[in-house]
Tab-separated table of C-alpha atoms in Angstrom:
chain	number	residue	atom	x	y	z
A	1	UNK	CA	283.920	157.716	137.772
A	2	UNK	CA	280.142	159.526	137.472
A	3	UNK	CA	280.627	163.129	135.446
A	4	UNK	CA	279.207	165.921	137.255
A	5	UNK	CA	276.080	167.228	135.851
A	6	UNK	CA	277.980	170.435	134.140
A	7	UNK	CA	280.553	168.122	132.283
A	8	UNK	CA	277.778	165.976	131.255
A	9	UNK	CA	276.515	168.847	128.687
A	10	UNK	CA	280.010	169.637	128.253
A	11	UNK	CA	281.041	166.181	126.696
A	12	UNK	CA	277.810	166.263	125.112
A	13	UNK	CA	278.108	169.268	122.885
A	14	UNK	CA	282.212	168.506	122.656
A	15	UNK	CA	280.571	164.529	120.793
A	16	UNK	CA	277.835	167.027	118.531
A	17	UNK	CA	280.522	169.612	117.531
A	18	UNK	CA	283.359	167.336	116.750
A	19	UNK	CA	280.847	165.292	114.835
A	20	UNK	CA	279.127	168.284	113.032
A	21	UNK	CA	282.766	169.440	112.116
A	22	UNK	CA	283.544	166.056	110.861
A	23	UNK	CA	280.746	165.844	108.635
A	24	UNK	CA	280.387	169.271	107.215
A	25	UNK	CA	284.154	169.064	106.289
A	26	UNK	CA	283.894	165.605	104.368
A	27	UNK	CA	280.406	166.463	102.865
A	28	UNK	CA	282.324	168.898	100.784
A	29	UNK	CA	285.969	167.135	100.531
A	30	UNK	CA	284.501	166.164	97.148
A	31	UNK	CA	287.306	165.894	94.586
A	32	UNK	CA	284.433	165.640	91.783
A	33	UNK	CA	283.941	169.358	92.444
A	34	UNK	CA	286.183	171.232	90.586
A	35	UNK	CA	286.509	168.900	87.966
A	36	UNK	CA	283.259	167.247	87.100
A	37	UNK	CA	282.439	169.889	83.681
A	38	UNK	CA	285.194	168.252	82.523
A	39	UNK	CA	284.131	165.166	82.646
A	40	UNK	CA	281.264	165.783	81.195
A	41	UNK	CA	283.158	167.802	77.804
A	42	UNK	CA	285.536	164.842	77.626
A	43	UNK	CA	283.126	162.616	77.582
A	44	UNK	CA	281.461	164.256	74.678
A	45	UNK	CA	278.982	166.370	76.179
A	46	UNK	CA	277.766	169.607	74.583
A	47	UNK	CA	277.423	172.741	76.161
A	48	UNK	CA	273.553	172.387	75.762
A	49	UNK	CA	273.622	168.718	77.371
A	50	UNK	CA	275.741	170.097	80.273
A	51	UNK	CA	274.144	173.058	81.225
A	52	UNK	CA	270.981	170.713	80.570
A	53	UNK	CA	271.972	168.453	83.808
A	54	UNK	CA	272.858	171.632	85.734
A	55	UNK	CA	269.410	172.259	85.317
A	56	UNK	CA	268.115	168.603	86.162
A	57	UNK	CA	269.936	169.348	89.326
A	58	UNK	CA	268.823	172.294	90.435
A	59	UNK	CA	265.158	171.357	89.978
A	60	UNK	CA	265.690	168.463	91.791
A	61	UNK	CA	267.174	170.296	94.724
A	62	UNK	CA	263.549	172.717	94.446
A	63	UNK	CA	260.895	169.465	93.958
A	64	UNK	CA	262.555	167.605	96.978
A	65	UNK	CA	263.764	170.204	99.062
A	66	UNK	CA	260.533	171.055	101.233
A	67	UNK	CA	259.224	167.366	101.172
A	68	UNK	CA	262.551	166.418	102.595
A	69	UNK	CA	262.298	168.932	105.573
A	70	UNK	CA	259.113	167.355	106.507
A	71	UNK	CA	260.130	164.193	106.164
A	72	UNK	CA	262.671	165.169	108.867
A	73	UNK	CA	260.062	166.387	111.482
A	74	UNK	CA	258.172	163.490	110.709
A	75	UNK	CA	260.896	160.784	110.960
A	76	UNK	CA	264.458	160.471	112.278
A	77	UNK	CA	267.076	163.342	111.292
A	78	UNK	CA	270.447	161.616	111.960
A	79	UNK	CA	268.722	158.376	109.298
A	80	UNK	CA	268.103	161.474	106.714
A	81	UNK	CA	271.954	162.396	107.414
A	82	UNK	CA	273.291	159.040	106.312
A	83	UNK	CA	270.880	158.465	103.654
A	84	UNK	CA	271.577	161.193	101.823
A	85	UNK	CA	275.934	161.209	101.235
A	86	UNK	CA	274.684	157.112	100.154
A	87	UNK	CA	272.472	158.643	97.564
A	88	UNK	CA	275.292	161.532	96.210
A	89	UNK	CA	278.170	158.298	96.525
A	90	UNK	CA	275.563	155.792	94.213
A	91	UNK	CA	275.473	159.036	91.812
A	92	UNK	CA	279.074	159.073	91.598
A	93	UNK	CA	279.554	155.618	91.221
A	94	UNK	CA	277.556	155.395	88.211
A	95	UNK	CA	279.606	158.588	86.620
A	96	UNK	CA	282.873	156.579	87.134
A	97	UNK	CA	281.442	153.199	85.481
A	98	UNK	CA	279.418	154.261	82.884
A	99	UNK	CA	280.322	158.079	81.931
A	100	UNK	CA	277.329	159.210	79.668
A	101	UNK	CA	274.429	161.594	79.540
A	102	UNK	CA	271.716	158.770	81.015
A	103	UNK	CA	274.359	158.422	83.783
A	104	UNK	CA	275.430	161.813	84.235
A	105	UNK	CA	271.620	162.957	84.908
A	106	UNK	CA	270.803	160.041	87.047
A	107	UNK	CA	273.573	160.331	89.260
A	108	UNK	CA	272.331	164.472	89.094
A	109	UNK	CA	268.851	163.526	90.124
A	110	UNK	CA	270.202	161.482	93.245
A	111	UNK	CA	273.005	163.967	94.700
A	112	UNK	CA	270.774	166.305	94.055
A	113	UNK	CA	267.816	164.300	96.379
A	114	UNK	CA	271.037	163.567	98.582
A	115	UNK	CA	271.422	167.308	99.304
A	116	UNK	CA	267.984	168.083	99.551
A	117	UNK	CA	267.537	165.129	102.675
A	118	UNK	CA	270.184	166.845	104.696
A	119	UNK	CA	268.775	170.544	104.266
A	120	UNK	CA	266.758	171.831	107.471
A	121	UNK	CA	267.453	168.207	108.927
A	122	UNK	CA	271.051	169.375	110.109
A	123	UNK	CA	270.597	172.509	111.449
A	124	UNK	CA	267.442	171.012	113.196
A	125	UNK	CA	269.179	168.304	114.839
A	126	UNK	CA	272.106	170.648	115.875
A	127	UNK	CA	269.473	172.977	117.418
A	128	UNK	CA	267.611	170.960	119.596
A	129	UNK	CA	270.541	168.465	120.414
A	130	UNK	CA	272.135	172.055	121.982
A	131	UNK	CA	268.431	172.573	123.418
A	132	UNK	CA	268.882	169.573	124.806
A	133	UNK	CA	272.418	169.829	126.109
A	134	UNK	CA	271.014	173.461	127.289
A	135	UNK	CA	273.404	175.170	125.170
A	136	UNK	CA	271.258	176.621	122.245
A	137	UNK	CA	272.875	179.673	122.750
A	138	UNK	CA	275.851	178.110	121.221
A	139	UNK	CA	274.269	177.511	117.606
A	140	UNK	CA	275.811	180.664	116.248
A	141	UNK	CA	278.755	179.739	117.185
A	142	UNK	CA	278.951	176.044	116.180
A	143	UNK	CA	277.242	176.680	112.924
A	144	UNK	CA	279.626	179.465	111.879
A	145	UNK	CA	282.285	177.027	112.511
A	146	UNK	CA	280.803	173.828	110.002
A	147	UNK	CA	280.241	176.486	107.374
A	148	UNK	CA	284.146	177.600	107.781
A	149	UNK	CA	284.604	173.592	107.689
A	150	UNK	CA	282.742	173.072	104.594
A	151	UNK	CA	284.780	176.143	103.100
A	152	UNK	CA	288.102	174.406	104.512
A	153	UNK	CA	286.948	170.652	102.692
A	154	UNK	CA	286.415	172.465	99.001
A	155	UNK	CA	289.476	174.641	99.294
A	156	UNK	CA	291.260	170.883	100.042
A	157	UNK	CA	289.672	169.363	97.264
A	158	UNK	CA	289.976	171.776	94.874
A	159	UNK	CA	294.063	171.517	95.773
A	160	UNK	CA	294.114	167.381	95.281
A	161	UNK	CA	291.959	166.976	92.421
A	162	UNK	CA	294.233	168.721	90.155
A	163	UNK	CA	297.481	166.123	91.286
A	164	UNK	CA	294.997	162.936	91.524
A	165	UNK	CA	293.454	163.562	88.165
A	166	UNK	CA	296.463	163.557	86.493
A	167	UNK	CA	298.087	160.551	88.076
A	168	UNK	CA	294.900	158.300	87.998
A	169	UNK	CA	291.907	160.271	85.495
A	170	UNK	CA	288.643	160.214	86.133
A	171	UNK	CA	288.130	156.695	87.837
A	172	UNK	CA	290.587	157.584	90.908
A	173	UNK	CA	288.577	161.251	91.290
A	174	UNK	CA	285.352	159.439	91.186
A	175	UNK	CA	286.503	156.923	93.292
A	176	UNK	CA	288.304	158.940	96.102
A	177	UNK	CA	285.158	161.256	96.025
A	178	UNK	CA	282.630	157.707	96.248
A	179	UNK	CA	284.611	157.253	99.305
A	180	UNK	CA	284.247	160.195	100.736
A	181	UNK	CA	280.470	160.237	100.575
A	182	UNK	CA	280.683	156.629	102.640
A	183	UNK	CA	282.366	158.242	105.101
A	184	UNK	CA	280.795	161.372	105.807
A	185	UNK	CA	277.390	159.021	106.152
A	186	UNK	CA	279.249	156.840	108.272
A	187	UNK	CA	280.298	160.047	110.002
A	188	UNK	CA	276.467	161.075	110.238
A	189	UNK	CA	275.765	157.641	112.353
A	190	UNK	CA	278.007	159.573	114.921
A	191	UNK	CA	275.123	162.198	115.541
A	192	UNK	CA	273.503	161.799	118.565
A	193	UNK	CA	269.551	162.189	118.678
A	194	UNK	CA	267.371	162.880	121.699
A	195	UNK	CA	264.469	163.928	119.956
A	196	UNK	CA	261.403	162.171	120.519
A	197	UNK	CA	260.226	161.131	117.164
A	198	UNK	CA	256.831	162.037	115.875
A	199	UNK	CA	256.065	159.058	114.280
A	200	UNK	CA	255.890	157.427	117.840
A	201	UNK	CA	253.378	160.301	118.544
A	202	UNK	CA	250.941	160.164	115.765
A	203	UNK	CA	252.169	162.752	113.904
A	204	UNK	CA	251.489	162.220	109.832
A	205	UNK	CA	254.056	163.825	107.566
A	206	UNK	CA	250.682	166.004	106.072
A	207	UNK	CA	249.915	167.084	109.250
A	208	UNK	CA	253.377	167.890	109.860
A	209	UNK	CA	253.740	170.424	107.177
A	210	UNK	CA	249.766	171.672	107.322
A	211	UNK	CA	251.456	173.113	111.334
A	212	UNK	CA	254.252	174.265	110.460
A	213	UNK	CA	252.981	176.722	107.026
A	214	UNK	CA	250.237	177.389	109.673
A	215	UNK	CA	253.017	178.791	111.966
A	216	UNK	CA	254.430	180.614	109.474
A	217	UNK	CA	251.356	182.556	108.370
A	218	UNK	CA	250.146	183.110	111.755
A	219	UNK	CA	253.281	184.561	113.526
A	220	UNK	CA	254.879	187.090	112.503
A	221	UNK	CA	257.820	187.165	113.551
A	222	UNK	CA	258.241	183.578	112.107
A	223	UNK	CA	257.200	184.822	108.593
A	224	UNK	CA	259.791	187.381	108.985
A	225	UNK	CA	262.604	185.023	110.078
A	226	UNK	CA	261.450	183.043	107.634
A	227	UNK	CA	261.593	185.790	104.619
A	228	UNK	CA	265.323	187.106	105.955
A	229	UNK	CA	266.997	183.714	104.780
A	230	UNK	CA	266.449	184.011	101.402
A	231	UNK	CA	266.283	188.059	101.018
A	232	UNK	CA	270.228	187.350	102.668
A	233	UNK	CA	271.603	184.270	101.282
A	234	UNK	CA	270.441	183.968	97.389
A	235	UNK	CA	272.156	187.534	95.889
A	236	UNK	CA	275.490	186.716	97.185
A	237	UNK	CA	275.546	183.129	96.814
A	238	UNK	CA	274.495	183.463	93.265
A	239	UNK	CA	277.172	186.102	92.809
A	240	UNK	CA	279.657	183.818	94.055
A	241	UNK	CA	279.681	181.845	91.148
A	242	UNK	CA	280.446	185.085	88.624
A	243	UNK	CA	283.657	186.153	90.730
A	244	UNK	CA	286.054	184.540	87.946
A	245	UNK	CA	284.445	186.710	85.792
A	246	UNK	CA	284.581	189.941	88.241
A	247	UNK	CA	288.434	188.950	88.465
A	248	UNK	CA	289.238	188.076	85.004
A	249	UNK	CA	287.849	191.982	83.941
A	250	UNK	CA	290.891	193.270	86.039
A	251	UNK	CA	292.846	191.916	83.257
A	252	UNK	CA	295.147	189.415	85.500
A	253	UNK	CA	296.858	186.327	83.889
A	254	UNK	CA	294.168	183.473	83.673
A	255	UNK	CA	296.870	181.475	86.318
A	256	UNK	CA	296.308	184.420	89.037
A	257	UNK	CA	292.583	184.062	88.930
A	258	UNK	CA	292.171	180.803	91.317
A	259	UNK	CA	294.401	182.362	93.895
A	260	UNK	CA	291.801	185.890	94.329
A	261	UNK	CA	289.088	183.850	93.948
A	262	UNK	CA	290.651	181.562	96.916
A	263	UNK	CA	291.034	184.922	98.597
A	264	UNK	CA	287.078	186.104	98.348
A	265	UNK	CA	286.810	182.281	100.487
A	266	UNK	CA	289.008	183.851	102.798
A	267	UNK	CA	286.447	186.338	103.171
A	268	UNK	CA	283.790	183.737	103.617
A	269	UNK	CA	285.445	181.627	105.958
A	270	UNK	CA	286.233	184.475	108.375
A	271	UNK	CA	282.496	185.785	108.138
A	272	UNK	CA	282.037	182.251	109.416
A	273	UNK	CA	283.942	182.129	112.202
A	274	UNK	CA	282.833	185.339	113.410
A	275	UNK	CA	278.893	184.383	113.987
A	276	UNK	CA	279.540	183.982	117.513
A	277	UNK	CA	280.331	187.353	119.071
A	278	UNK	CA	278.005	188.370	116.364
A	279	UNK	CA	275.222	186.869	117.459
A	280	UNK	CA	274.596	190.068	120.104
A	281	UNK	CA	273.828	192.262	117.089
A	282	UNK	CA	270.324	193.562	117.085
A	283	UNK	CA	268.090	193.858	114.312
A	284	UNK	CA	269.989	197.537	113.624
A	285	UNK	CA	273.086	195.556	114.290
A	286	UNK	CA	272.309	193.307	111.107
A	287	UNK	CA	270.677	196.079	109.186
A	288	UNK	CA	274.011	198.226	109.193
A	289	UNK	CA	275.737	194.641	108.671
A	290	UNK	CA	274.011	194.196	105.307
A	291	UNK	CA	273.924	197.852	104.287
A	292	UNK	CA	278.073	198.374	105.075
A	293	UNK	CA	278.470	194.797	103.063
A	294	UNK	CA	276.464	195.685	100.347
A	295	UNK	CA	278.372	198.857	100.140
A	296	UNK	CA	281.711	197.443	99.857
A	297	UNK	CA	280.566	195.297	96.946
A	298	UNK	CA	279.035	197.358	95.011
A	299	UNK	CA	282.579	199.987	95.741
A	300	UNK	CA	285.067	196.908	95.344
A	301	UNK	CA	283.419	196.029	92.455
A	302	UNK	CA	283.575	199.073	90.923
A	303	UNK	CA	287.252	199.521	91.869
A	304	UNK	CA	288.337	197.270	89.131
A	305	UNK	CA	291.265	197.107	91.061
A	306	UNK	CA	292.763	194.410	93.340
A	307	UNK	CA	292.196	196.476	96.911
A	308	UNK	CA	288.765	196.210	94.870
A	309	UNK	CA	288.831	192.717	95.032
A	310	UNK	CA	289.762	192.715	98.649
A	311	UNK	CA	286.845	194.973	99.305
A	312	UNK	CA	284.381	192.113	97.698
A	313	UNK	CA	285.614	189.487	99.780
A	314	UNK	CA	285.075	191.624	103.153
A	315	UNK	CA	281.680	191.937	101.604
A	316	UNK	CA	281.157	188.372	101.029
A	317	UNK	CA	281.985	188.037	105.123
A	318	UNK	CA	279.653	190.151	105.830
A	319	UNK	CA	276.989	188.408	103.914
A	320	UNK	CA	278.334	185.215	104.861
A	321	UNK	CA	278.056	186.102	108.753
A	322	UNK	CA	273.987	187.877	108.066
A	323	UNK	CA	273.126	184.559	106.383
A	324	UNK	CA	274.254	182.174	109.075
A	325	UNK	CA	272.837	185.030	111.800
A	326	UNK	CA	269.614	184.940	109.584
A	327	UNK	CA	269.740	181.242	110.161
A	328	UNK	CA	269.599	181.637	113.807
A	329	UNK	CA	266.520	184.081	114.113
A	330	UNK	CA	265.283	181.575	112.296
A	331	UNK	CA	266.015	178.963	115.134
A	332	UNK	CA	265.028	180.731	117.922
A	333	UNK	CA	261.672	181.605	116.524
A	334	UNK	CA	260.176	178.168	115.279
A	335	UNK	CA	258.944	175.224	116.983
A	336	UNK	CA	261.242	171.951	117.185
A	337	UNK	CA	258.120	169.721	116.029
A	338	UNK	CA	258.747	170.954	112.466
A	339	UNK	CA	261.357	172.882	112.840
A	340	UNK	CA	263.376	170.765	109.622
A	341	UNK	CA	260.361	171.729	108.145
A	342	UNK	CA	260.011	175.696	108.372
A	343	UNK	CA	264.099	175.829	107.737
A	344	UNK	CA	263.881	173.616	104.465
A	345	UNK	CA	261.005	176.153	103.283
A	346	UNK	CA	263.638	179.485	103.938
A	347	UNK	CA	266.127	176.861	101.856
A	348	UNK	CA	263.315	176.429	98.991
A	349	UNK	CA	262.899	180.453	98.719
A	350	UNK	CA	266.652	180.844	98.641
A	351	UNK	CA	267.099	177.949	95.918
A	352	UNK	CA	263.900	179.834	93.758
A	353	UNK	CA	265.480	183.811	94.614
A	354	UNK	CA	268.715	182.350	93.177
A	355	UNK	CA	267.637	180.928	90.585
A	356	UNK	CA	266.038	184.188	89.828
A	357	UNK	CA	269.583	186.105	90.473
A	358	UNK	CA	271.443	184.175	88.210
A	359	UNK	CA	268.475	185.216	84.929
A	360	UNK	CA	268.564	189.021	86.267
A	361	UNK	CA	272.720	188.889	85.753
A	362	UNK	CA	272.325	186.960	82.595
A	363	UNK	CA	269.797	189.583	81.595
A	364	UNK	CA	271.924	192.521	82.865
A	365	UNK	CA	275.222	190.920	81.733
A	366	UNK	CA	274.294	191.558	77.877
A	367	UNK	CA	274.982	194.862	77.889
A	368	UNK	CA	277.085	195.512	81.323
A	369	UNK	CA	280.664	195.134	82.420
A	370	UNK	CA	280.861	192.135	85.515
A	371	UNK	CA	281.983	195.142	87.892
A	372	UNK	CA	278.537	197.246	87.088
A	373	UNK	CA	275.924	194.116	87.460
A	374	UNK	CA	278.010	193.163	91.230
A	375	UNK	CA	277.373	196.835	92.309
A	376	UNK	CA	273.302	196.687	90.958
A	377	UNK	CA	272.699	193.824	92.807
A	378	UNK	CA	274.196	194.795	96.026
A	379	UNK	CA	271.088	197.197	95.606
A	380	UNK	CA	268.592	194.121	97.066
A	381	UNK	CA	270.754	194.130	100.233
A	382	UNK	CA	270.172	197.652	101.046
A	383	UNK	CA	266.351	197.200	100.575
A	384	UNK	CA	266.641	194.014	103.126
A	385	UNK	CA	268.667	196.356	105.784
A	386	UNK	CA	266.101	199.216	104.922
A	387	UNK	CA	262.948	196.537	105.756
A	388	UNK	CA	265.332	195.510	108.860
A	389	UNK	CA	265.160	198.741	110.384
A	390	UNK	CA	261.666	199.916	109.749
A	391	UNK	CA	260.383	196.441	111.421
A	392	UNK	CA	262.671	197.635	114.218
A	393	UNK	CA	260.853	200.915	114.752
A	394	UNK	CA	257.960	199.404	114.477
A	395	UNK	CA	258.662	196.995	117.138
A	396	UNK	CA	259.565	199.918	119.252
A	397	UNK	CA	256.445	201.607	119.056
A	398	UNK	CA	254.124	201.195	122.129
């Protein structure tokens, strides 16, 4: 039987989605997560040498993560895809067989080059393989959906590593998660790829990234799309990681705390979901986004309160929804020739404005409650919707 040209595309984004779903769930159906600091303190560890390889990691992520992008415009994305779970899996392998600081930051360096080869070279190929299918209108959409499936795989892994630990240690959670990072690269062979590659067309991987910075300084309103992803994703993301703290202040048994913190992801997960009908908000549309999200933070955390803490996760949606809506301004703005390339840059300022969010709370947190520093740095967010709006009026002039 021959499809019809409109189930053609059909099928075709139905094989990308299911795919993309697939592999954005398993990528972070690590049960390693939640319980790899302890590892490292059983094993011996010091708080110095752990917080050491947290570092280690992170500056991997930065060194690699721009060289990766253009790697991706300059080569194939779906090969980046696999390569990089086998990288995080031969990390976690050598954690399980030889548990010790030399291991620990080896197998660091390489998730951490793992993560960095599938950042911009995912959402690139599910851009133009919906260009392709003539569906980019979609990418809100689908996107908003793998980040509620990446939310869905940690909430699941966070809820078996606590049963698997205990009935096999260490070795079974290192295995089972070593397993995991097979399949989601097996998983990532799935992807389709139409995109001619520009290694068959003489494109270098320096003159790759010399066109697409030269894009970015000499169009504005890819500079702009450019500076949104960070100014929106690094605050809250970095926040993220100090809700246990926000919580704990409310003076809740230590037991309650995973279950509100499960309920900010809530939060996040429907922020996901909603990108699509979102994606007809304006530039005003995402300014009063930010502005009403950074409004409930800064109230809920205040509140010191549990409706307070119901008020932070709303927030969190709404910052979870700009950032993925951010993401897509991006993607309708840039060229596909390095279009891994420009989004991997946007990834690089968020990784370096986090970075920077995490020393401003440390720096604030000396002499403030958790509540007070949430509510000063929703201040950032009302700046971004502030910048939003005049570069709307300014647009509207003649």
């Amino acid at each position: 039987m021959t499809l019809s040209p409109a189930r053609v595309p059909a099928t075709g984004v139905r094989r990308l989605t299911r795919t993309l779903y697939g592999y954005a769930f398993l990528d972070d159906f690590v049960l390693l997560y939640p319980v790899y600091a302890l590892l490292f303190a059983d094993t011996g560890l010091s708080l110095w040498q752990i917080s050491s390889l947290f570092a280690l990691w992170s500056v991997t992520g930065v060194v690699l993560e721009v060289p990766s992008g253009v790697w991706a415009d300059a080569t194939s994305r779906r090969r980046l895809l696999w390569i990089g779970p086998l990288l995080t899996a031969a990390g976690f392998a050598l954690w399980t067989a030889v548990p010790s600081y030399g291991a620990f930051a080896v197998g660091f360096v390489l998730w951490g080059a793992g993560g960095a080869l599938g950042s911009g070279a995912l959402e690139a190929l599910v851009y133009d393989e919906l260009d392709h299918l003539g569906a980019a209108d979609r990418y809100a959409r689908v996107m908003g959906r793998a980040r509620a499936a990446r939310l869905l795989g940690t909430v699941a892994a966070t809820g078996l590593a606590g049963p698997v630990l205990a009935r096999g240690g260490y070795e079974t959670v290192g295995g089972a998660s070593l397993l995991v990072c097979v399949l989601t690269a097996v998983t990532a062979t799935r992807f389709p790829e139409h995109r001619v590659r520009p290694e068959r067309t003489g494109h270098s991987w320096a003159s790759t990234l010399r066109t697409g910075l030269a894009e970015a300084r000499g169009n504005r309103a890819v500079r702009g799309a450019l500076l949104l992803v960070p100014a929106v994703a690094a605050v809250w993301g970095a926040l993220d990681e100090y809700t246990p703290l926000l919580i704990r202040d409310l003076g809740v048994a230590e037991a309650t705390v995973p279950y509100l913190v499960m309920l900010i992801w809530a939060g996040v997960t429907l922020g996901s979901l909603l990108t699509g009908p979102a994606e007809r908000l304006g530039t005003s549309g995402l300014a009063v986004l930010l502005a009403g999200a950074a409004l409930a933070l800064a109230a809920g955390a205040l509140a010191r309160s549990l409706a307070g803490v119901v008020l932070v996760s709303l927030a969190f949606a709404g910052f979870q929804l700009a950032e993925v809506l951010a993401d897509v301004r991006l993607q309708h703005r840039i060229d596909d020739s390095h279009r891994a390339t420009l989004t991997s840059v946007a990834s690089l300022g968020t990784e370096l404005l986090t970075i920077a969010a995490f020393g401003v709370y440390a720096l604030l947190g000396t002499g403030m409650a958790h509540g007070t520093v949430f509510a000063v740095l929703a201040i950032p967010y009302l700046v971004t919707a502030l910048a939003l709006v005049r570069a709307r009026a300014a647009t509207a002039r003649p």
